[in-house]
Structures are given as structure tokens and as C-alpha cells.
Coordinates of C-alpha atoms in Angstrom, one line a residue:
M1 CA -15.4 -27.9 -14.4
K2 CA -13.3 -26.0 -11.8
K3 CA -14.9 -23.1 -10.1
T4 CA -13.3 -19.8 -11.0
V5 CA -12.3 -16.7 -8.9
V6 CA -12.2 -13.5 -11.0
L7 CA -9.7 -10.9 -9.8
Y8 CA -10.4 -7.3 -10.9
P9 CA -7.3 -5.2 -9.8
G10 CA -6.9 -1.5 -9.8
V11 CA -4.3 0.0 -12.1
A12 CA -2.0 1.1 -9.3
V13 CA 1.1 -1.1 -8.9
T14 CA 0.8 -0.9 -5.1
H15 CA -2.7 -2.4 -5.3
F16 CA -2.1 -4.8 -8.2
V17 CA 1.0 -6.5 -6.8
P18 CA -0.5 -7.6 -3.4
M19 CA -3.7 -8.8 -5.0
M20 CA -1.7 -11.0 -7.4
Q21 CA -0.2 -12.7 -4.3
L22 CA -3.6 -14.3 -3.7
I23 CA -3.3 -16.3 -6.9
D24 CA -1.1 -19.1 -5.5
A25 CA -3.4 -19.8 -2.5
L26 CA -6.5 -19.9 -4.7
L27 CA -4.8 -22.3 -7.1
E28 CA -3.8 -24.5 -4.2
E29 CA -7.4 -24.6 -3.0
G30 CA -8.3 -26.0 -6.4
Y31 CA -9.8 -23.0 -8.1
A32 CA -9.1 -21.5 -11.5
V33 CA -8.1 -17.9 -11.5
V34 CA -8.9 -15.2 -14.2
V35 CA -7.6 -11.7 -13.9
A36 CA -9.6 -9.0 -15.8
I37 CA -7.4 -6.0 -16.6
I38 CA -8.3 -2.4 -17.6
D39 CA -6.4 -1.7 -20.8
I40 CA -4.1 1.3 -20.2
T41 CA -1.7 0.5 -23.1
N42 CA -1.6 4.1 -24.3
S43 CA -1.2 5.6 -20.8
K44 CA 2.0 6.7 -19.2
N45 CA 1.6 4.1 -16.4
L46 CA 4.4 2.0 -17.7
A47 CA 5.1 0.6 -14.2
F48 CA 1.7 -1.0 -14.1
A49 CA 2.0 -2.5 -17.6
A50 CA 5.4 -3.9 -16.6
A51 CA 3.9 -5.4 -13.4
V52 CA 1.1 -7.1 -15.4
D53 CA 3.6 -8.6 -17.9
R54 CA 5.8 -9.9 -15.1
V55 CA 3.0 -11.6 -13.2
A56 CA 1.4 -13.0 -16.3
A57 CA 4.7 -14.5 -17.4
S58 CA 5.3 -16.1 -14.0
K59 CA 1.8 -17.6 -13.7
P60 CA 1.1 -19.4 -17.0
S61 CA -1.9 -21.3 -15.6
V62 CA -3.7 -18.1 -14.9
T63 CA -5.8 -16.3 -17.6
F64 CA -5.2 -12.6 -18.0
H65 CA -8.0 -10.9 -19.9
A66 CA -7.6 -7.3 -21.1
L67 CA -11.0 -5.6 -21.3
P68 CA -11.6 -3.9 -24.7
R69 CA -10.2 -0.4 -24.8
I70 CA -12.7 2.4 -24.4
Q71 CA -12.9 5.5 -26.6
D72 CA -11.6 8.7 -25.2
P73 CA -10.7 7.5 -21.7
P74 CA -11.0 10.2 -19.0
V75 CA -7.8 11.9 -17.9
V76 CA -6.6 10.7 -14.5
T77 CA -4.6 13.5 -13.0
T78 CA -2.1 13.3 -10.2
D79 CA -3.6 16.1 -8.1
V80 CA -6.4 16.2 -5.6
R81 CA -8.9 15.3 -8.3
F82 CA -7.1 12.0 -9.0
L83 CA -9.9 9.8 -7.6
I84 CA -12.6 11.5 -9.6
G85 CA -10.8 10.7 -12.8
Y86 CA -9.9 7.2 -11.6
F87 CA -13.5 6.3 -10.6
E88 CA -14.8 7.6 -13.9
L89 CA -12.2 5.4 -15.7
V90 CA -13.4 2.3 -13.9
R91 CA -17.1 3.3 -14.4
R92 CA -16.5 3.6 -18.1
Y93 CA -15.2 0.0 -18.1
N94 CA -18.2 -1.4 -16.3
E95 CA -20.0 -2.3 -19.5
H96 CA -17.0 -4.3 -20.8
F97 CA -16.5 -5.9 -17.3
G98 CA -20.1 -7.0 -17.3
E99 CA -19.9 -8.4 -20.8
F100 CA -16.8 -10.4 -19.8
L101 CA -18.5 -11.9 -16.7
R102 CA -21.6 -12.8 -18.8
S103 CA -19.3 -14.5 -21.4
M104 CA -18.1 -17.0 -18.8
P105 CA -19.8 -20.4 -18.5
P106 CA -23.0 -20.1 -16.4
R107 CA -22.5 -20.4 -12.7
S108 CA -18.8 -21.1 -13.1
V109 CA -17.7 -18.0 -11.2
H110 CA -17.3 -18.7 -7.5
A111 CA -16.5 -15.1 -6.6
V112 CA -15.3 -11.8 -7.9
I113 CA -12.7 -9.9 -6.0
V114 CA -12.6 -6.2 -6.8
D115 CA -9.9 -3.8 -5.8
S116 CA -11.1 -1.2 -3.3
M117 CA -10.3 1.7 -5.7
S118 CA -12.5 0.0 -8.3
N119 CA -15.5 -0.4 -6.1
V120 CA -17.7 1.3 -8.7
A121 CA -17.6 -2.1 -10.4
L122 CA -19.2 -3.8 -7.4
D123 CA -22.7 -3.5 -8.8
V124 CA -21.8 -5.1 -12.1
A125 CA -21.0 -8.4 -10.5
K126 CA -23.8 -8.2 -7.9
E127 CA -26.4 -7.6 -10.5
L128 CA -25.4 -10.9 -12.1
G129 CA -25.8 -12.6 -8.7
I130 CA -22.1 -13.3 -8.3
P131 CA -20.7 -13.2 -4.7
T132 CA -18.6 -10.0 -4.8
Y133 CA -15.7 -9.1 -2.5
I134 CA -13.5 -6.1 -2.0
F135 CA -9.7 -6.4 -1.8
V136 CA -8.2 -3.9 0.6
S137 CA -4.5 -3.2 0.1
C138 CA -4.1 -0.9 3.0
S139 CA -4.0 -1.7 6.7
A140 CA -7.1 -2.8 8.7
S141 CA -6.4 0.3 10.9
A142 CA -6.6 2.7 8.0
L143 CA -9.7 0.9 6.7
A144 CA -11.4 1.3 10.1
V145 CA -10.6 5.0 10.1
S146 CA -11.8 5.4 6.5
I147 CA -15.2 3.8 7.0
Q148 CA -15.8 6.0 10.1
L149 CA -14.9 9.3 8.3
S150 CA -18.5 9.9 7.1
S151 CA -20.0 9.7 10.6
I152 CA -17.4 11.3 12.8
R153 CA -18.1 14.9 11.8
K154 CA -21.5 16.4 11.8
E155 CA -22.8 19.4 9.8
G156 CA -22.0 22.6 11.5
Q157 CA -18.9 21.3 13.3
L158 CA -15.3 22.3 12.4
S159 CA -14.0 20.7 9.2
F160 CA -11.1 18.3 9.3
K161 CA -8.9 21.1 7.9
E162 CA -9.9 23.5 10.6
L163 CA -9.2 20.9 13.3
G164 CA -5.5 20.9 12.4
D165 CA -3.5 18.6 14.6
S166 CA -6.4 18.0 17.0
P167 CA -6.6 14.2 17.8
L168 CA -9.7 12.3 16.5
D169 CA -11.0 9.3 18.3
F170 CA -11.9 6.4 16.0
F171 CA -13.1 3.0 17.2
G172 CA -10.4 0.4 17.1
V173 CA -7.3 2.6 16.6
P174 CA -5.2 5.0 18.6
P175 CA -6.1 8.7 18.3
V176 CA -5.3 10.1 14.8
P177 CA -4.6 13.9 14.3
A178 CA -7.0 15.4 11.8
S179 CA -3.9 16.6 9.9
H180 CA -3.0 13.0 9.3
L181 CA -6.1 12.0 7.3
F182 CA -6.2 11.7 3.5
G183 CA -5.6 14.9 1.7
E184 CA -9.1 14.8 0.2
M185 CA -10.5 15.4 3.7
Y186 CA -9.1 18.9 3.8
E187 CA -11.2 20.0 0.8
D188 CA -14.5 21.9 1.3
P189 CA -17.0 19.3 2.7
K190 CA -19.4 20.3 0.0
S191 CA -16.9 19.9 -2.9
E192 CA -17.1 17.1 -5.4
V193 CA -13.7 15.7 -4.3
Y194 CA -14.7 15.4 -0.7
Q195 CA -18.1 13.8 -1.4
V196 CA -16.7 11.4 -4.0
F197 CA -14.0 10.3 -1.6
L198 CA -16.4 9.7 1.3
N199 CA -18.9 7.9 -0.9
S200 CA -16.2 5.5 -2.1
F201 CA -15.7 4.2 1.5
R202 CA -19.5 3.9 2.0
K203 CA -19.6 1.9 -1.3
I204 CA -17.3 -0.9 -0.1
L205 CA -19.8 -1.7 2.6
D206 CA -22.0 -3.1 -0.2
A207 CA -19.6 -6.0 -0.8
N208 CA -20.2 -9.5 0.5
G209 CA -17.0 -9.2 2.4
M210 CA -13.5 -7.6 2.5
L211 CA -10.1 -9.3 2.0
V212 CA -7.6 -7.2 3.9
N213 CA -3.8 -7.3 3.3
T214 CA -2.8 -7.8 7.0
F215 CA -2.4 -10.5 9.5
D216 CA -4.1 -11.1 12.8
S217 CA -1.2 -10.7 15.2
L218 CA -0.3 -7.3 13.8
E219 CA -3.7 -5.7 13.8
A220 CA -5.8 -7.6 16.3
R221 CA -7.4 -4.4 17.7
A222 CA -8.5 -3.0 14.4
L223 CA -9.6 -6.3 13.0
G224 CA -11.6 -6.9 16.2
A225 CA -13.2 -3.5 15.9
L226 CA -14.3 -4.1 12.3
K227 CA -16.1 -7.3 13.5
D228 CA -17.6 -5.6 16.6
P229 CA -21.3 -4.7 16.5
R230 CA -20.4 -1.4 18.2
F231 CA -18.4 -0.2 15.2
F232 CA -21.4 1.7 14.0
P233 CA -23.2 3.1 17.0
G234 CA -27.0 2.9 16.6
G235 CA -26.7 0.2 13.9
E236 CA -27.0 2.7 11.0
S237 CA -24.9 0.4 8.9
T238 CA -22.9 -2.9 9.2
V239 CA -19.4 -4.0 8.2
P240 CA -19.4 -7.0 5.9
P241 CA -17.2 -10.0 6.9
V242 CA -13.5 -9.2 7.1
Y243 CA -10.8 -11.7 6.2
S244 CA -7.2 -10.9 7.1
V245 CA -5.2 -12.6 4.3
G246 CA -1.8 -10.9 4.5
P247 CA 1.0 -10.4 4.3
L248 CA 0.7 -10.2 0.5
V249 CA 4.1 -9.2 -0.6
E250 CA 6.3 -10.4 -3.5
K251 CA 8.9 -12.9 -2.4
G252 CA 12.5 -11.9 -2.6
G253 CA 14.4 -12.5 -5.9
E254 CA 11.2 -12.6 -8.0
N255 CA 12.0 -9.4 -9.9
T256 CA 15.6 -10.0 -10.9
K257 CA 17.5 -12.7 -12.8
E258 CA 20.8 -11.6 -11.5
K259 CA 21.9 -10.5 -8.1
H260 CA 21.6 -6.7 -7.7
E261 CA 24.8 -4.8 -7.0
C262 CA 23.5 -3.5 -3.7
L263 CA 23.0 -7.1 -2.4
A264 CA 26.7 -7.9 -3.2
W265 CA 27.6 -4.7 -1.3
L266 CA 25.5 -5.6 1.7
D267 CA 27.2 -9.0 1.9
K268 CA 30.4 -7.2 2.9
Q269 CA 28.8 -5.1 5.7
P270 CA 28.5 -6.1 9.4
E271 CA 25.2 -7.4 10.8
H272 CA 22.6 -4.7 11.5
S273 CA 25.0 -1.9 10.5
V274 CA 23.3 -0.4 7.5
V275 CA 20.4 2.1 7.3
F276 CA 18.3 1.6 4.2
L277 CA 16.4 4.6 2.7
C278 CA 13.7 4.0 0.1
F279 CA 10.5 6.0 -0.4
G280 CA 8.4 3.9 -2.7
S281 CA 7.5 3.9 -6.4
F282 CA 6.0 7.4 -6.7
A283 CA 7.7 9.5 -4.0
F284 CA 10.2 12.2 -4.8
H285 CA 12.2 14.7 -2.7
T286 CA 13.3 18.2 -3.7
E287 CA 16.9 18.9 -4.3
D288 CA 17.1 20.8 -0.9
Q289 CA 15.6 17.7 0.9
L290 CA 18.0 15.3 -0.8
K291 CA 21.0 17.5 0.3
E292 CA 19.7 17.5 3.9
I293 CA 19.4 13.7 3.9
A294 CA 22.9 13.4 2.5
V295 CA 24.4 15.7 5.1
G296 CA 22.6 13.8 7.9
L297 CA 23.8 10.4 6.7
E298 CA 27.4 11.6 6.4
K299 CA 27.4 13.1 9.9
S300 CA 25.8 10.0 11.4
G301 CA 28.9 8.1 10.5
H302 CA 26.9 5.0 9.8
R303 CA 26.7 2.8 6.7
F304 CA 23.8 3.5 4.4
L305 CA 22.1 2.2 1.3
W306 CA 20.0 4.9 -0.3
V307 CA 17.6 4.7 -3.3
V308 CA 17.4 8.1 -5.1
R309 CA 14.7 8.7 -7.7
A310 CA 14.7 11.3 -10.5
L311 CA 12.9 14.5 -9.7
P312 CA 9.4 14.6 -11.3
R313 CA 8.7 16.5 -14.5
G314 CA 5.0 16.9 -14.8
D315 CA 3.1 13.7 -14.7
T316 CA 4.4 11.5 -11.9
F317 CA 3.0 8.4 -13.6
A318 CA 5.7 8.8 -16.3
V319 CA 9.0 7.0 -16.1
H320 CA 11.9 9.5 -15.9
G321 CA 15.5 9.1 -16.6
D322 CA 18.2 8.4 -14.1
P323 CA 18.8 11.2 -11.5
D324 CA 21.9 13.3 -11.8
L325 CA 23.5 12.5 -8.5
D326 CA 26.4 15.0 -8.9
T327 CA 23.8 17.8 -9.2
L328 CA 21.3 16.6 -6.6
L329 CA 23.7 15.6 -3.8
P330 CA 26.3 17.8 -2.0
E331 CA 29.6 18.3 -3.8
G332 CA 32.0 15.5 -2.9
F333 CA 29.4 13.5 -0.9
L334 CA 29.8 10.4 -3.0
E335 CA 33.6 10.5 -2.8
R336 CA 33.6 11.1 1.0
T337 CA 31.2 8.3 1.7
N338 CA 32.6 5.9 -0.8
G339 CA 32.7 2.4 0.7
R340 CA 30.6 3.4 3.8
G341 CA 27.5 4.2 1.7
L342 CA 25.9 3.2 -1.6
V343 CA 23.5 5.3 -3.6
V344 CA 21.3 3.4 -6.0
K345 CA 19.4 5.1 -8.8
Q346 CA 15.6 4.6 -9.1
W347 CA 15.1 1.1 -7.7
A348 CA 16.5 -1.6 -5.4
P349 CA 15.1 -5.1 -4.6
Q350 CA 13.5 -3.9 -1.4
V351 CA 12.3 -7.3 0.0
D352 CA 15.8 -8.8 -0.5
V353 CA 17.4 -5.8 1.1
L354 CA 15.2 -5.7 4.1
C355 CA 15.7 -9.4 4.7
H356 CA 19.5 -9.0 4.6
K357 CA 21.3 -9.4 7.9
A358 CA 23.3 -6.3 7.3
V359 CA 20.3 -4.0 7.4
G360 CA 19.6 -2.5 10.8
A361 CA 17.2 0.4 10.1
F362 CA 14.7 1.3 7.3
V363 CA 13.8 4.9 6.5
T364 CA 10.3 4.5 4.9
H365 CA 7.4 6.5 3.5
C366 CA 5.1 4.2 5.5
G367 CA 3.4 2.7 2.5
W368 CA 1.6 -0.5 3.7
N369 CA 3.5 -2.9 1.5
S370 CA 6.8 -1.4 2.8
V371 CA 5.6 -1.6 6.4
Q372 CA 4.9 -5.3 6.1
E373 CA 8.2 -5.9 4.2
G374 CA 10.0 -4.1 7.0
I375 CA 8.3 -6.4 9.6
M376 CA 9.2 -9.4 7.5
G377 CA 12.8 -8.5 7.8
G378 CA 12.5 -7.6 11.5
V379 CA 14.0 -4.1 10.7
P380 CA 13.1 -1.1 12.9
M381 CA 11.6 1.7 10.9
L382 CA 12.1 5.5 10.7
C383 CA 8.7 6.8 9.7
W384 CA 8.6 9.6 7.1
P385 CA 5.1 9.6 5.6
L386 CA 4.4 11.5 2.4
Y387 CA 0.9 11.0 1.0
A388 CA -2.3 8.9 1.0
E389 CA -2.8 6.9 4.2
Q390 CA 0.9 6.9 5.1
K391 CA 0.4 9.6 7.7
M392 CA -2.1 7.4 9.5
N393 CA 0.2 4.4 9.1
K394 CA 2.9 6.4 10.9
V395 CA 0.6 6.7 13.9
F396 CA -0.2 3.0 14.0
M397 CA 3.5 2.0 13.5
V398 CA 4.7 4.2 16.4
E399 CA 1.7 4.2 18.8
E400 CA 0.1 0.8 18.1
F401 CA 2.6 -1.7 16.7
G402 CA 5.7 -0.2 18.3
V403 CA 7.9 -0.9 15.2
G404 CA 9.2 2.6 14.4
V405 CA 10.0 6.1 15.4
E406 CA 8.8 9.3 13.7
V407 CA 11.2 11.4 11.6
V408 CA 10.2 15.0 12.7
G409 CA 9.9 17.7 10.1
W410 CA 7.9 16.0 7.3
Q411 CA 4.8 18.0 8.1
Q412 CA 6.7 21.2 7.6
G413 CA 8.0 20.0 4.3
L414 CA 11.7 19.7 5.1
V415 CA 13.4 17.2 7.4
K416 CA 16.7 18.7 8.6
A417 CA 20.1 17.0 8.4
E418 CA 20.3 17.0 12.2
E419 CA 17.0 15.1 12.5
V420 CA 18.2 12.5 10.0
E421 CA 21.5 12.1 11.9
T422 CA 19.7 11.9 15.3
K423 CA 17.2 9.3 14.3
V424 CA 19.7 7.1 12.5
R425 CA 21.9 7.1 15.6
L426 CA 18.9 6.4 17.8
V427 CA 18.0 3.3 16.0
L428 CA 21.5 2.0 15.3
E429 CA 23.2 3.0 18.5
S430 CA 20.8 3.2 21.4
E431 CA 18.7 0.9 23.6
E432 CA 15.6 2.3 21.9
G433 CA 16.8 0.6 18.7
E434 CA 17.2 -2.6 20.5
R435 CA 13.7 -2.3 22.0
L436 CA 12.2 -1.8 18.6
R437 CA 14.0 -4.8 17.3
A438 CA 12.8 -6.9 20.2
R439 CA 9.2 -5.8 19.6
L440 CA 9.6 -6.8 15.9
T441 CA 10.8 -10.3 16.6
P442 CA 7.4 -11.9 17.5
L443 CA 5.7 -10.0 14.7
K444 CA 8.3 -11.2 12.3
E445 CA 7.6 -14.8 13.5
A446 CA 3.9 -14.4 13.3
L447 CA 4.1 -12.9 9.8
A448 CA 6.3 -15.9 8.6
T449 CA 3.7 -18.4 9.8
A450 CA 0.4 -16.7 8.8
W451 CA 0.3 -18.4 5.4
N452 CA 1.5 -21.8 6.7
D453 CA -0.9 -24.7 7.1
G454 CA -3.0 -23.8 10.1
G455 CA -1.9 -20.2 10.0
S456 CA -4.4 -17.3 10.4
S457 CA -4.3 -16.1 6.8
R458 CA -4.4 -19.5 5.3
A459 CA -7.5 -20.2 7.4
A460 CA -9.0 -16.8 6.4
I461 CA -8.7 -17.6 2.7
G462 CA -10.4 -20.9 3.3
Q463 CA -13.2 -19.3 5.2
F464 CA -13.7 -16.7 2.5
L465 CA -14.1 -19.5 -0.1
L466 CA -16.6 -21.3 2.1
D467 CA -18.6 -18.1 2.8
A468 CA -18.6 -17.2 -0.9
A469 CA -20.1 -20.7 -1.6
D470 CA -22.9 -20.0 0.9
V471 CA -23.6 -16.5 -0.6
G472 CA -23.7 -18.2 -4.1
K473 CA -26.3 -20.8 -2.8
A474 CA -28.4 -18.0 -1.4
K475 CA -28.4 -16.3 -4.8
G476 CA -29.3 -19.6 -6.5
R477 CA -25.9 -20.1 -8.1
A478 CA -25.1 -23.5 -6.4

């Protein structure tokens, strides 16, 4: 009987998709794969349901098991209390998850990999003696910061909110302004939100190891720090083994049967001439901000491909209709830029776009999946963070990796047209843009080979499987 690796993803698309990219490597190593899914059929998270259906259809040899639906599931809000509701949802499914693991043939499970946001399920697998690992969808640098958050501020010191833009020194990364941390860190340190958030990062240290969606050449400093005994001064805790198994991004062309209209348009544009603007699955801009972007793009004189999403109406997990471009954008903008620019509603095949030779710059919200996709295409990035760890990613992209420049004004809530114009020109016209592209070249090459035979990520997944076997033997599961 084949040994089985059980994947237990979170219900966020940005976490689910990269975890699913592990499947092919596990199958190639000779393991069976089972994916346990929290049933959210009746929720408004249609994007997640669609992602599950898409992956399940593309991987017929993999078993997707929906855990039985719970009664009266907790409400997961989209405000600062999001994680409280999310963790409670996962906790309520722990009983069903445990029943599922116990239903599998004895000692058939080689390892369980749990999404970092579902870490309250760690104890379920560990109590059964199963080697249990955390999947980290963010950068190793953001992970390093997150783990150190609980020890960097002492009682009686200024809170993170009171520190404002003061730089904080974390081991393994460049200084990070206090204002660039997760939004939960600006709550009252005694609040439930603050404490739940910090405890979630302490909890992942209970895993037998962490699989991180990154590659060695990109984050050598942070990865080295996570493995350094000095990471926790005084030895008050230890970091479990870290395996860099990225980049875990969907391959181009996987989501569409027919060529998207924007790719046909890009085929007609000169090399490195187009700035691509896309802000992820959940990000929205106000009407005022959209107009500023439009004016900046028009004044820059450069070609552009811009993905515009509908403005939110209440729950941002819901799928909204197409945006009304005539209302949201300046009058006559589409006509004046016709041929030089293309505005796409809601979605574009980002991987295909970024790997297209016509694209010369990428305006991004700095989500980690997007960052790695930008590096995969060798495209200099204009960093415009919006939420979660994206503000920290901006620091790493500009100060550590050297792959982007900051778009100023995001902290004040409105990036002016002049800034959009200036930064687009900087990347597409100046020597700075060429320097960024030159720094990206070796990273692009390293990314392309990480999963090849002998590559760093291929070796890491092999080491993880060997280590999981050793953990299993120590638990008497050989």
C-alpha cells in the first residue's frame, strides 16, 4: 500500500492554490495524496469553491474529501476580527478532521500538511501520532517577522501602533517600520484580536516542520535566520525544520481553454513596452483612486494593461458584477487611450501576462503569489501594498531583493496621478528600470531551476519526506 500525504488547506484561494502545487511532486515521489476540505458550500466564498473544483478536475488520481458540514458555522467577517471567526471555524471542524484521519488504514498516513491559517488543527493529527507539518504560503521573511512579534515588545513599552513608522529590527530581515506590520498588531495588546493573532504564530512552532513557499536564492538571509540557533535569544523556543519548496504558482494556461483577449492584444505590442496593473483577488480601489490611476497612465504616454474589479458591496468574499468603466474612469479615457491601453474587467491570466515579452513593468499589491509570478516573468515591480503582510513584502522587495520600487501615497490612502506617471516612466524609461531588470535575471533563472532534478526545492521536498519518515518511526508508526 502506498503511503499517503494528507493536505489540509485553508479556505482562502491564495493559500489553497499554492498548496495544491505540491501535489505533483508528491505523486512523482511515489506517494498517494488526499486533500481534506472544509465544506463551505453555503458560504459566499465562490472563488474558493471554484478553485477546488478546478484542481480536483485536473488531478483525477487525487482524492478530495469534503468533511461533513457542521451545524451553525461561525460567521467569518472581513474586518479586523476575521481571524477569530476563521480559527473558530477550523476548530469546529477538528472533530470531523480527526474522524477522517482515524478512518484511514492504520499507519498509512506518512504526514499531514496543515495550512498555516488552520494551525488549530495541528493537535488533531499530533494526538494520533502522525507527523504534522505547517504549510506557509507567505514569504520566509514575513514568517521570520511573524514568529518574532511576540518577543520584540515587552510589557510597558510603546505599542506597535504608538511606534508609527519607527523601524523595528528583526533577526534575518531588513528593518521593518512598525506601521508595516499586520493590521491586528495595531489593536490593544490586551484585546482578543491581538492575543489570538500572536498565539497563532506561536502555535505553528508546535509542528514537526514548516514547508515555505519560497526558494533558496531569493530568501537566503531569512531562511538562514530561521535555521540559526540565535533566532530565539536565550533559547526560550526553537524553530522546527524549515523546507523551502517554492515557487508554488499555477502554470500559465491552466485556467483557460481559449486564449484570453489580453494575450492577443499583448502579441501586438513591442517588447517590454506595457505596464501591467493587477491588485489580486480581493483588492478594490475607490472611484477617486481609479481616476487618479487612469490620469497617471494617460499622462505617462506608455502602453498599459489594467485589471479593474468591481467596487465592493458589503461582504468582499462575494462575487460582484462587472465594473461600470464609464462611471469609474474619467470621461473619454477609454476612447483617448484606445489601442495604447486595454482595460480588462475582473480578471486576467496573470501568469501568462507576466511571462509575455511585451510586459515591462508590473504594478502589484505585493501579495506573495504575485511577487513570485513577477520574478518568474523577470518583470520589475511597482510596489503598492494594501493589506495583510503585503506592506512587509514591499520592504523586502525594495530593500532586500531589489526587484521593485515603492509607489508613494498608499499609506495616506490615495496615490496621486503624478506618482503613477512618475513611477511608470521610471521603470520603463530610465536606467533604474534596467537595473531592476538586471537584478531580476539571476532570480528568474534560479526560480526556473528550483524544481528541476537537483534543484533546491526538489531537494527540500525529498528531505521533508525523509524527515517525516524519521518522525513517524520515533512515534512508532514505521
